[in-house]
Short mmCIF file of C-alpha atoms and ligand atoms in Angstrom, two decimals:
data_model
loop_
_atom_site.label_atom_id
_atom_site.label_comp_id
_atom_site.label_asym_id
_atom_site.label_seq_id
_atom_site.Cartn_x
_atom_site.Cartn_y
_atom_site.Cartn_z
CA MET A 1 75.84 52.98 107.39
CA PRO A 2 75.40 50.15 110.02
CA ALA A 3 71.87 49.68 111.58
CA SER A 4 73.14 50.48 115.04
CA SER A 5 74.24 54.00 114.24
CA ASP A 6 70.87 54.61 112.64
CA THR A 7 69.17 53.66 115.83
CA SER A 8 71.34 55.82 117.99
CA GLN A 9 70.68 58.84 115.77
CA ILE A 10 66.86 58.31 116.17
CA LEU A 11 67.31 58.10 119.91
CA GLU A 12 69.29 61.25 119.97
CA LYS A 13 66.73 63.17 117.97
CA GLU A 14 63.83 62.12 120.12
CA PRO A 15 65.13 61.62 123.66
CA SER A 16 61.80 61.95 125.46
CA GLU A 17 58.10 61.61 125.09
CA PHE A 18 58.49 59.30 122.15
CA ILE A 19 55.02 57.76 122.13
CA VAL A 20 52.25 60.44 122.02
CA PRO A 21 48.61 60.12 121.18
CA ALA A 22 47.84 59.98 117.52
CA ILE A 23 45.70 63.08 117.22
CA GLY A 24 43.87 63.29 113.87
CA ALA A 25 41.14 65.70 112.63
CA TRP A 26 39.18 67.14 115.40
CA PRO A 27 35.36 66.38 115.01
CA ARG A 28 32.67 69.08 114.84
CA PHE A 29 29.60 68.69 116.84
CA THR A 30 26.22 70.27 116.25
CA PRO A 31 25.48 71.66 118.74
CA PRO A 32 28.85 71.53 120.56
CA LEU A 33 29.22 68.96 123.26
CA ARG A 34 27.93 70.09 126.67
CA ILE A 35 30.50 68.98 129.13
CA GLY A 36 30.61 68.89 132.92
CA ILE A 37 33.85 68.66 134.72
CA MET A 38 34.82 67.31 138.20
CA ALA A 39 38.08 68.30 139.77
CA SER A 40 39.76 68.12 143.15
CA GLY A 41 43.30 69.46 142.39
CA SER A 42 45.03 72.34 140.72
CA GLY A 43 42.86 72.27 137.54
CA SER A 44 45.58 72.27 135.05
CA ASN A 45 43.52 69.64 133.00
CA LEU A 46 40.48 71.88 133.23
CA GLU A 47 42.52 74.77 131.80
CA ALA A 48 43.78 72.35 129.00
CA LEU A 49 40.21 71.49 128.08
CA HIS A 50 39.26 75.20 128.15
CA LYS A 51 42.23 76.06 125.85
CA ALA A 52 41.29 73.25 123.47
CA THR A 53 37.80 74.75 123.23
CA THR A 54 38.89 78.46 122.79
CA GLN A 55 41.47 77.50 120.18
CA GLY A 56 38.81 75.78 118.15
CA PHE A 57 40.09 72.13 118.52
CA LEU A 58 37.58 70.58 121.10
CA ASP A 59 34.16 71.56 119.88
CA ALA A 60 32.51 71.80 123.29
CA SER A 61 31.13 74.15 125.87
CA LEU A 62 32.31 73.66 129.40
CA ARG A 63 28.98 74.04 131.29
CA LEU A 64 29.91 73.43 134.84
CA LEU A 65 32.90 72.56 137.00
CA ILE A 66 32.18 70.84 140.27
CA VAL A 67 34.96 70.74 142.95
CA ASN A 68 34.75 68.81 146.22
CA ASN A 69 37.25 70.84 148.11
CA PRO A 70 36.90 74.51 149.19
CA ASN A 71 40.64 74.98 148.85
CA CYS A 72 40.96 73.43 145.37
CA ARG A 73 42.84 75.62 142.81
CA ALA A 74 40.61 74.41 140.03
CA LYS A 75 37.84 76.72 141.16
CA GLU A 76 40.19 79.74 140.91
CA ARG A 77 41.12 78.73 137.43
CA ALA A 78 37.40 78.31 136.55
CA ALA A 79 36.67 81.81 137.89
CA ARG A 80 39.44 83.29 135.91
CA LEU A 81 38.49 81.45 132.72
CA GLN A 82 34.82 82.28 133.26
CA ILE A 83 33.68 78.73 133.48
CA PRO A 84 30.69 78.25 135.95
CA TRP A 85 31.76 76.30 138.98
CA GLN A 86 30.16 75.01 142.11
CA LEU A 87 31.55 73.57 145.36
CA ILE A 88 29.97 70.33 146.58
CA ASP A 89 31.92 69.62 149.67
CA HIS A 90 32.27 65.84 150.23
CA ARG A 91 32.68 66.45 154.00
CA LEU A 92 29.03 67.51 153.99
CA HIS A 93 27.74 64.23 152.66
CA SER A 94 27.67 61.20 154.94
CA THR A 95 27.79 58.69 152.08
CA ARG A 96 29.44 58.47 148.69
CA GLU A 97 25.91 58.05 147.18
CA SER A 98 24.66 61.23 148.76
CA LEU A 99 27.65 63.08 147.28
CA ASP A 100 26.97 61.68 143.90
CA ASN A 101 23.35 62.52 144.04
CA ALA A 102 24.25 66.10 144.57
CA LEU A 103 26.68 65.93 141.54
CA VAL A 104 23.98 64.44 139.38
CA SER A 105 21.45 67.14 140.36
CA ALA A 106 23.94 69.87 139.56
CA PHE A 107 24.94 68.46 136.26
CA ARG A 108 21.36 67.92 135.29
CA ALA A 109 20.42 71.48 136.19
CA ALA A 110 23.40 72.72 133.91
CA ASP A 111 22.06 70.37 131.07
CA VAL A 112 25.42 68.63 130.58
CA GLU A 113 25.32 65.53 128.28
CA ALA A 114 28.58 64.05 129.56
CA VAL A 115 31.06 64.37 132.41
CA VAL A 116 34.84 64.45 132.51
CA MET A 117 36.60 63.57 135.72
CA ALA A 118 39.81 65.73 135.50
CA GLY A 119 41.63 64.87 138.71
CA TRP A 120 38.67 63.85 140.86
CA MET A 121 40.05 62.13 143.89
CA ARG A 122 36.84 60.50 145.31
CA ILE A 123 35.55 57.12 144.43
CA VAL A 124 32.25 57.42 142.49
CA THR A 125 29.25 55.10 142.76
CA PRO A 126 26.56 53.72 140.45
CA VAL A 127 24.48 56.79 141.41
CA LEU A 128 26.65 58.89 139.05
CA ILE A 129 27.82 56.17 136.72
CA ASP A 130 24.21 55.15 135.94
CA ALA A 131 23.05 58.72 135.55
CA TYR A 132 25.64 59.12 132.62
CA PRO A 133 25.82 55.64 131.14
CA GLY A 134 28.86 55.54 128.90
CA ARG A 135 29.20 59.33 129.34
CA LEU A 136 31.46 59.56 132.28
CA ILE A 137 35.22 59.51 131.61
CA ASN A 138 38.25 59.71 133.81
CA LEU A 139 41.96 60.82 133.53
CA HIS A 140 44.42 58.66 135.32
CA PRO A 141 48.24 59.04 135.45
CA SER A 142 49.28 55.55 134.46
CA LEU A 143 49.08 53.26 131.53
CA LEU A 144 46.02 51.32 132.80
CA PRO A 145 45.48 48.53 133.75
CA SER A 146 48.76 49.17 135.48
CA PHE A 147 48.90 51.25 138.65
CA LYS A 148 45.22 51.83 139.59
CA GLY A 149 44.14 53.90 142.47
CA LEU A 150 46.08 56.40 144.64
CA ASP A 151 49.65 57.57 144.00
CA ALA A 152 49.86 55.91 140.40
CA VAL A 153 53.17 57.92 139.70
CA GLY A 154 54.71 56.62 142.92
CA GLN A 155 53.55 53.11 142.22
CA ALA A 156 55.23 53.19 138.81
CA LEU A 157 58.57 54.38 140.23
CA THR A 158 58.45 51.76 142.96
CA ALA A 159 57.71 49.12 140.40
CA GLY A 160 60.73 50.27 138.41
CA VAL A 161 59.00 50.44 135.05
CA LYS A 162 60.79 52.13 132.35
CA ILE A 163 57.74 53.44 130.57
CA THR A 164 54.55 54.84 132.06
CA GLY A 165 51.90 57.27 130.93
CA CYS A 166 48.44 58.51 131.22
CA SER A 167 44.99 57.09 130.30
CA VAL A 168 41.53 58.34 129.68
CA HIS A 169 38.90 55.67 130.30
CA HIS A 170 35.25 55.05 130.81
CA VAL A 171 34.20 54.93 134.39
CA GLN A 172 32.73 51.86 135.92
CA ALA A 173 32.25 50.79 139.57
CA ASP A 174 35.68 49.05 139.84
CA VAL A 175 38.14 51.87 140.35
CA ASP A 176 40.23 52.70 137.20
CA SER A 177 39.00 49.66 135.29
CA GLY A 178 36.62 50.72 132.51
CA ALA A 179 37.52 50.66 128.84
CA VAL A 180 40.31 52.76 127.69
CA ILE A 181 39.64 55.54 125.27
CA ALA A 182 43.12 56.97 124.60
CA GLN A 183 46.58 56.73 126.29
CA ALA A 184 49.99 58.43 126.03
CA ALA A 185 53.36 56.81 127.02
CA ILE A 186 56.14 58.57 128.73
CA PRO A 187 59.65 57.16 129.52
CA VAL A 188 60.78 57.03 133.07
CA HIS A 189 64.20 58.58 133.43
CA ALA A 190 66.86 57.01 135.86
CA ASN A 191 66.78 60.17 138.02
CA ASP A 192 63.11 60.75 138.10
CA ASP A 193 61.22 61.40 141.30
CA VAL A 194 57.50 61.54 141.59
CA GLU A 195 57.46 65.31 140.98
CA THR A 196 59.52 65.24 137.80
CA LEU A 197 57.73 62.21 136.37
CA ALA A 198 54.27 63.65 137.27
CA LYS A 199 55.22 66.86 135.51
CA ARG A 200 56.03 65.07 132.27
CA ILE A 201 52.98 62.90 132.53
CA GLN A 202 50.85 66.00 133.04
CA ARG A 203 52.29 67.62 129.80
CA GLN A 204 50.91 64.67 127.85
CA GLU A 205 47.61 64.73 129.87
CA HIS A 206 46.94 68.28 128.66
CA ARG A 207 47.08 67.01 125.05
CA LEU A 208 45.46 63.60 125.73
CA LEU A 209 42.33 64.68 127.63
CA PRO A 210 40.86 67.10 125.03
CA TRP A 211 41.54 64.56 122.40
CA ALA A 212 39.98 61.63 124.24
CA THR A 213 36.90 63.86 125.02
CA ALA A 214 36.48 64.46 121.31
CA LEU A 215 36.91 60.76 120.68
CA ALA A 216 34.27 59.89 123.33
CA GLY A 217 32.02 62.68 122.04
CA MET A 218 31.78 61.06 118.61
CA GLN A 219 30.46 57.93 120.30
CA TRP A 220 28.03 60.01 122.48
CA ARG A 221 26.61 61.69 119.53
CA ARG A 222 26.30 58.46 117.56
CA GLU A 223 24.12 57.27 120.43
CA GLY A 224 22.46 60.76 120.65
CA HIS A 225 19.01 59.38 121.42
CA ALA A 226 20.45 58.05 124.64
CA GLU A 227 20.96 61.61 126.07
CA VAL A 228 20.26 61.72 129.70
CA GLN A 229 17.17 63.71 130.60
CA GLY A 230 16.88 65.45 133.96
C1 LIG B 1 46.15 64.52 136.99
O1 LIG B 1 47.51 64.31 136.89
C2 LIG B 1 45.35 63.34 136.93
O2 LIG B 1 45.95 62.27 136.15
C3 LIG B 1 45.27 62.85 138.39
O3 LIG B 1 45.00 64.10 139.13
C4 LIG B 1 45.86 65.08 138.46
C5 LIG B 1 45.00 66.33 138.46
O4 LIG B 1 45.77 67.46 137.94
N1 LIG B 1 44.09 62.03 138.62
C6 LIG B 1 44.17 60.96 139.42
O5 LIG B 1 45.04 60.67 140.01
C7 LIG B 1 42.90 60.15 139.51
N2 LIG B 1 43.02 58.93 140.01
P1 LIG B 1 45.13 68.84 137.69
O6 LIG B 1 44.34 69.14 138.92
O7 LIG B 1 46.30 69.71 137.56
O8 LIG B 1 44.29 68.81 136.41
#
């Protein structure tokens, strides 16, 4: 059989989502990771993290969700899933540092050892980054270092790329620029708009974020002595 028909058969069998994160054996942590979460949006990634813990994959307890927006759907999900949550309204803080100080106080009070930004739409400062050195990770809807910042999905469509994706990375002061922990790639279809592409990216985010948290967790526990004290 000619090589070309082999290729077309493969493409027909796997028409979409053809590069997904390599998920191996999920590590166990003793005690389970103590995770804080920050969200500004609908909270679907919060729910994915929760599902990964209740199904026994991600060995973690979700200690506290912080939202910055009173209308954020993530807090409704947290209430339904019985995850403790707190509103820290950014509009009540005159500086980014003041907001981040409030976040650090809340996470320390909840005794979290690491923080996951799952759709946090505010720029963070060294106040938060330095409180959780190497222990603050972010989810972004592009294959970093491409399409940093706002509207990453729209940026990818405008650029006309044929493959985009999502990344989980360590947070540093430059927006969306810390070391990448894990990524998933997603094809851009000719008829995609922001909504359809974002939806396919999110499906991969829901697999990627729990796995990347477990990967980062192995590193946090290797450096266990560096746990942040309140
Ligand atoms: C996610 O798609 C995440 O990649 C994006 O916000 C969405 C939150 O969705 N994050 C960013 O754009 C950060 N720059 P969710 O609220 O349904 O989890």
